[in-house]
CSV table of C-alpha atoms in Angstrom, one decimal:
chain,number,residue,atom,x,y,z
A,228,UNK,CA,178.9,64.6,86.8
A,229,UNK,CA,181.5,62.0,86.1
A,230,UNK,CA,179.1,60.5,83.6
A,231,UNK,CA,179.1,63.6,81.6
A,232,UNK,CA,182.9,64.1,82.2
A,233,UNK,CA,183.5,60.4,80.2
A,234,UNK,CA,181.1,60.9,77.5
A,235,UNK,CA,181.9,64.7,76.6
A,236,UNK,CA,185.8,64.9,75.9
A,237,UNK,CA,185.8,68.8,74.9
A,238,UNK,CA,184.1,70.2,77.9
A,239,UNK,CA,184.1,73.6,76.2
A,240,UNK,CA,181.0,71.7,74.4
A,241,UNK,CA,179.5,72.3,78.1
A,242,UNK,CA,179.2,75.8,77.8
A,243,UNK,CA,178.3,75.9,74.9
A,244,UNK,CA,175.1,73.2,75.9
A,245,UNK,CA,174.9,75.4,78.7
A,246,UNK,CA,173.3,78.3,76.1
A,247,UNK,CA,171.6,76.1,74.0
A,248,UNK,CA,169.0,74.7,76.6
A,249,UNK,CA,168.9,78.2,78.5
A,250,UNK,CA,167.9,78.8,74.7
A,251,UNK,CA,165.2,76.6,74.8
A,252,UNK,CA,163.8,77.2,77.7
A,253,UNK,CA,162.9,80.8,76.6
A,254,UNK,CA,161.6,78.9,73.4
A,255,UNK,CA,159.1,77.5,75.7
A,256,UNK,CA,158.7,80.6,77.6
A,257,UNK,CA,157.6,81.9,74.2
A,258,UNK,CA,155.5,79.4,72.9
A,259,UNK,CA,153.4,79.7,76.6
A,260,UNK,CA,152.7,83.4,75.9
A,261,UNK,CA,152.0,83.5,72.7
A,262,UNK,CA,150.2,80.3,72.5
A,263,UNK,CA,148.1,80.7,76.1
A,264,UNK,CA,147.4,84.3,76.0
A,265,UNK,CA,149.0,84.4,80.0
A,266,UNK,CA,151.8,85.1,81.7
A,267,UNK,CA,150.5,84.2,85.0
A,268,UNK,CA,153.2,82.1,86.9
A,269,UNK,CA,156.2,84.3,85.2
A,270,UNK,CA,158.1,86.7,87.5
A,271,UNK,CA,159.0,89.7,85.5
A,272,UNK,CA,160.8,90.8,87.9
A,273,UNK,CA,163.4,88.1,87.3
A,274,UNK,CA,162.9,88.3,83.6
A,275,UNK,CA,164.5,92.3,83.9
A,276,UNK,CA,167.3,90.8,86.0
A,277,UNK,CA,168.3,88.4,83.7
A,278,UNK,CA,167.9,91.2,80.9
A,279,UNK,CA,170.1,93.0,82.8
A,280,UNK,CA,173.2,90.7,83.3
A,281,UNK,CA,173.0,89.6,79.7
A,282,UNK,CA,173.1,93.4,79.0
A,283,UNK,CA,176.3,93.9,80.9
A,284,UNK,CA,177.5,90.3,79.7
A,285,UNK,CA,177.0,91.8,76.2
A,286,UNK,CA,179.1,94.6,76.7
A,287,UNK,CA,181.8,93.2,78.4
A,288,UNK,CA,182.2,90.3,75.1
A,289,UNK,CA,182.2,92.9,72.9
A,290,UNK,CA,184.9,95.1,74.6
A,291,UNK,CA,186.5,92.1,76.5
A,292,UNK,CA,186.3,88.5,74.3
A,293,UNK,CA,184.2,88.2,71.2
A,294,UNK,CA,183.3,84.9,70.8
A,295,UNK,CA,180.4,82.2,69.8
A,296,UNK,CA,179.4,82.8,73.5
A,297,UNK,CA,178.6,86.8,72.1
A,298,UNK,CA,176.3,85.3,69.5
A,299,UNK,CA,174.4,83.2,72.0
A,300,UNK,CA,174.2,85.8,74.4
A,301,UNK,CA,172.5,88.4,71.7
A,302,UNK,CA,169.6,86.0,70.5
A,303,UNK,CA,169.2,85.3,74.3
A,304,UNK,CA,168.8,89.0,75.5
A,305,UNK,CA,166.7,89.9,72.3
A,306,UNK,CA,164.1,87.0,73.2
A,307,UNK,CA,164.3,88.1,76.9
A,308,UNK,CA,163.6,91.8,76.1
A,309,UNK,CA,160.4,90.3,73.9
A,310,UNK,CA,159.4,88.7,77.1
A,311,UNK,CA,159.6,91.4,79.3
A,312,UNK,CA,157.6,93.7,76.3
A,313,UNK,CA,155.0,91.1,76.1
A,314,UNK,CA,154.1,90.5,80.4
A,315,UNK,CA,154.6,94.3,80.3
A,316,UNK,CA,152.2,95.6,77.8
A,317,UNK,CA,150.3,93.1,75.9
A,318,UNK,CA,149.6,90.4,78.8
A,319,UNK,CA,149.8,93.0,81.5
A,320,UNK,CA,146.2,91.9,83.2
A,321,UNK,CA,147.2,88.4,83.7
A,322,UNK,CA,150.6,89.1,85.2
A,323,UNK,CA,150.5,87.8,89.1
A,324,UNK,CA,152.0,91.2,90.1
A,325,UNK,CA,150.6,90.4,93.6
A,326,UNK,CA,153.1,87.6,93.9
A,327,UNK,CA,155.8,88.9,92.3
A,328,UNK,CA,156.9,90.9,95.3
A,329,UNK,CA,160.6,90.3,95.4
A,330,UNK,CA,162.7,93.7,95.2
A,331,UNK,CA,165.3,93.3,92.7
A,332,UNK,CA,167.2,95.5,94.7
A,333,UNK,CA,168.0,93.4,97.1
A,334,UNK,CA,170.1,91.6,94.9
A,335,UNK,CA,171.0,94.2,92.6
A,336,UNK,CA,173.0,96.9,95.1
A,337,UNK,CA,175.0,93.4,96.9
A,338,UNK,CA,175.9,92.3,93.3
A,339,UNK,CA,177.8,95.8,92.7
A,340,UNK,CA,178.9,96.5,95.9
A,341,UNK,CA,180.6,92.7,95.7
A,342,UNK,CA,181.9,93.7,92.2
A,343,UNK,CA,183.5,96.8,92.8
A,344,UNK,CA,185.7,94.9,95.4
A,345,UNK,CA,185.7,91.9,94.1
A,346,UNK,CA,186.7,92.0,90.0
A,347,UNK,CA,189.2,89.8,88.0
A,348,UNK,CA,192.9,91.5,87.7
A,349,UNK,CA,193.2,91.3,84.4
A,350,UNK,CA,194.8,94.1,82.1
A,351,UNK,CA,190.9,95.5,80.8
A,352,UNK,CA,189.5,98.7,82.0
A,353,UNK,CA,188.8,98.9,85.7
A,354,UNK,CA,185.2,99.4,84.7
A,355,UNK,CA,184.9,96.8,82.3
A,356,UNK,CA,186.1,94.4,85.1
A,357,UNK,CA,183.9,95.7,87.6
A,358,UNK,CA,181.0,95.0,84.8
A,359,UNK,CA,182.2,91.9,84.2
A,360,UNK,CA,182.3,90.7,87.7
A,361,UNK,CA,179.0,92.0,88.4
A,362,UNK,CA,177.8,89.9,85.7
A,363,UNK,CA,179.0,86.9,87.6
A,364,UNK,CA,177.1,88.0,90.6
A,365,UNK,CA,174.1,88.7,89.0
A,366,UNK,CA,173.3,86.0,87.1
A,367,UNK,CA,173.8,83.7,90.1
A,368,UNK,CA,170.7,85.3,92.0
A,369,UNK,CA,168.7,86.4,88.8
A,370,UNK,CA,166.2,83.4,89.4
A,371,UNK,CA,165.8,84.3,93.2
A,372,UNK,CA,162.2,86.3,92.0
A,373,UNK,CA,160.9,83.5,90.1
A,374,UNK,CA,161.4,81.1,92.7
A,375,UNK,CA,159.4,83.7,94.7
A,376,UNK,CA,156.6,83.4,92.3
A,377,UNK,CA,156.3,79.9,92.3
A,378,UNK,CA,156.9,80.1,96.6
A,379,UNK,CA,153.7,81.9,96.7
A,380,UNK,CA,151.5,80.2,94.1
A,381,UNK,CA,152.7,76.2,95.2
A,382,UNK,CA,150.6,75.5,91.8
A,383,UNK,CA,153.3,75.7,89.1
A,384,UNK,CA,152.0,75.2,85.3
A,385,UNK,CA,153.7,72.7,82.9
A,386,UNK,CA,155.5,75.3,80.3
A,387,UNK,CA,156.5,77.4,83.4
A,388,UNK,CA,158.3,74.2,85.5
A,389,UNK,CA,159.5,73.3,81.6
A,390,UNK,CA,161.4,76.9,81.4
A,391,UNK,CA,162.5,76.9,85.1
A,392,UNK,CA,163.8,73.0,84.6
A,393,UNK,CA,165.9,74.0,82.1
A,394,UNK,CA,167.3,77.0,83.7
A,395,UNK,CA,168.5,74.4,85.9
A,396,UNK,CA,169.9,72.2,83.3
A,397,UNK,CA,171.6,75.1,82.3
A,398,UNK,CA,173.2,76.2,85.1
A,399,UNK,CA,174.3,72.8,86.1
A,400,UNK,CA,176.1,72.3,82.9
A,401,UNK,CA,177.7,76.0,83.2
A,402,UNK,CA,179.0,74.8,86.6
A,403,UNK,CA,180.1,71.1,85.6
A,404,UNK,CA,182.1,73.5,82.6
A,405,UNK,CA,183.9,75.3,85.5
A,406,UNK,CA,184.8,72.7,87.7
A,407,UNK,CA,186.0,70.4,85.0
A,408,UNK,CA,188.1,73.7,83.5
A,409,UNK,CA,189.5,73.8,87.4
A,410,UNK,CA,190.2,70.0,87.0
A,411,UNK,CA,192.2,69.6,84.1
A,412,UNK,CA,194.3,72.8,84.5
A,413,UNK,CA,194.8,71.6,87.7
A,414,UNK,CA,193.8,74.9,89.3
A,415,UNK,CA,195.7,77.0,86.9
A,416,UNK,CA,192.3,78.5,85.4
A,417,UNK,CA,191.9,80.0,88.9
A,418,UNK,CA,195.2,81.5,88.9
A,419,UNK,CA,194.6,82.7,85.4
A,420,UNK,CA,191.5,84.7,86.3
A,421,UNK,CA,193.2,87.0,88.2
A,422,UNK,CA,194.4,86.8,92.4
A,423,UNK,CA,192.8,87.7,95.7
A,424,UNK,CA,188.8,85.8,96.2
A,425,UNK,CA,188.0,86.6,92.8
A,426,UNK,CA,188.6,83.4,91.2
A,427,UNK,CA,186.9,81.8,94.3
A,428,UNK,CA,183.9,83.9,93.7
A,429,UNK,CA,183.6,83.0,89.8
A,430,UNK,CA,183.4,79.3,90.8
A,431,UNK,CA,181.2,80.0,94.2
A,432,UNK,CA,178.9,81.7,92.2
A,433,UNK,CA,178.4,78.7,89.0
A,434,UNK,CA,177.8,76.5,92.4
A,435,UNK,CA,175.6,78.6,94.2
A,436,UNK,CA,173.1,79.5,90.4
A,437,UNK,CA,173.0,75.7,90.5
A,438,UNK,CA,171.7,74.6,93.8
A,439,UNK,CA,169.3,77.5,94.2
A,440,UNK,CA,167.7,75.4,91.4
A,441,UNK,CA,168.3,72.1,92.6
A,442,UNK,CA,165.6,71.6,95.1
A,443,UNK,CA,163.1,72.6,92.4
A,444,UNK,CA,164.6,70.3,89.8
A,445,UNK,CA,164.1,67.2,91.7
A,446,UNK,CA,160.1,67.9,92.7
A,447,UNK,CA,160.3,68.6,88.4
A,448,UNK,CA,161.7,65.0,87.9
A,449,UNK,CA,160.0,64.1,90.6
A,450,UNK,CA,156.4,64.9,89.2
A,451,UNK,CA,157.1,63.7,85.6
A,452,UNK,CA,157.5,60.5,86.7
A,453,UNK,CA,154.7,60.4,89.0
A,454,UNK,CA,152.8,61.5,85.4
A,455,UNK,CA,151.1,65.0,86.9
A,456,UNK,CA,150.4,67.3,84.3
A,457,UNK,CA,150.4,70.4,87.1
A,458,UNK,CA,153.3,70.9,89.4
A,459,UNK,CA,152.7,71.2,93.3
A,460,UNK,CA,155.4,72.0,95.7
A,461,UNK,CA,155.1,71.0,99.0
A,462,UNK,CA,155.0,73.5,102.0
A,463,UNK,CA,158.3,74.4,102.4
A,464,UNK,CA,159.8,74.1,99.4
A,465,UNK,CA,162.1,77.3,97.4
């Protein structure tokens, strides 16, 4: 982190870096299904989750702040959709439905219920800002059913732990784009995103994305360097 903070003066770079290996991550995601002929491993579940926020995320830009981040965001969600069309229809009989068991609604309903109290005060629509905020909420937990996959299979495939990985690297660099925003306004950003526990929720929810990830990055680094070409998590682990 403070590494990063020397080398990278603009730290709106961060968030843009942030898209870019989220980017590449569903490159590899890509290349593993069209390439392999499986989708065994992927949770589709989580793959309609993170449709969905980037759906709402999409909306909200285009009403709310069109931007480079809009851009990113489209070629994201189309890719995503292609995903979801391929483990839906064409690779349907390889798809581990049996361990794909979490129920999205379990995070969806929380997520609204938390954004229709908890938005940004901002002069937009009341809707738009409960969109927005929901959003927030659900892109933090989106990963929660493909972390469920991989709990129940232990055995986790290289282009799999190569997507997941940089889903982390993602996320982490989102977050170090917050905190660092939070730093050098000296807390103004938080004031500037509106009053009551929103703002506290925004950041809470870049940190929390990033260290549901974090155990599984480090058995990631861990196993490239040990040289396995298949990924085992011990009991325990997710």
């Amino acid at each position: 982190m403070v590494l990063i903070r020397v080398l990278i003066q603009n730290h709106d770079n961060l968030f843009v870096a942030a898209e870019l290996v989220h980017a590449v991550g569903i490159a590899v995601l890509i290349r593993k299904l069209a390439s392999e002929k499986t989708c065994a491993g992927l949770s589709l579940k989580s793959q309609e989750l993170t449709a969905l926020f980037l759906a709402v995320r999409l909306y909200c830009s285009f009403v709310m702040e069109y931007d480079i981040h809009t851009l990113l965001d489209t070629a994201t969600f189309a890719t995503t959709c292609w995903v979801i069309y391929m483990i839906r229809y064409n690779l349907k009989s390889t798809h581990l439905s049996d361990h794909d068991n979490f129920s999205n609604y379990l995070v969806v309903i929380p997520c609204a219920v938390f954004a229709l109290f908890i938005h940004p005060g901002t002069r937009h629509y009341l809707v738009n800002r409960i969109l927005w905020a929901f959003c927030v909420y659900l892109e933090a937990v989106s990963v929660l059913p493909q972390l469920r996959v991989m709990q129940n299979t232990k055995v986790i495939e290289p282009f799999t732990a190569h997507y997941v990985f940089a889903l982390g690297v993602a996320r982490f660099l989102s977050c170090l784009h917050w905190i660092f925003q939070v730093i050098d306004t000296r807390g103004l950003l938080l004031v500037a995103l509106g009053r009551g526990a929103w703002p506290a929720l925004v950041l809470l929810s870049e940190i929390v994305q990033t260290f549901i990830l974090a155990d599984f990055c480090y058995y990631y680094v861990k196993s490239v360097i040990e040289g396995k070409s298949v990924m085992r998590l011990p009991t325990g682990v997710v």
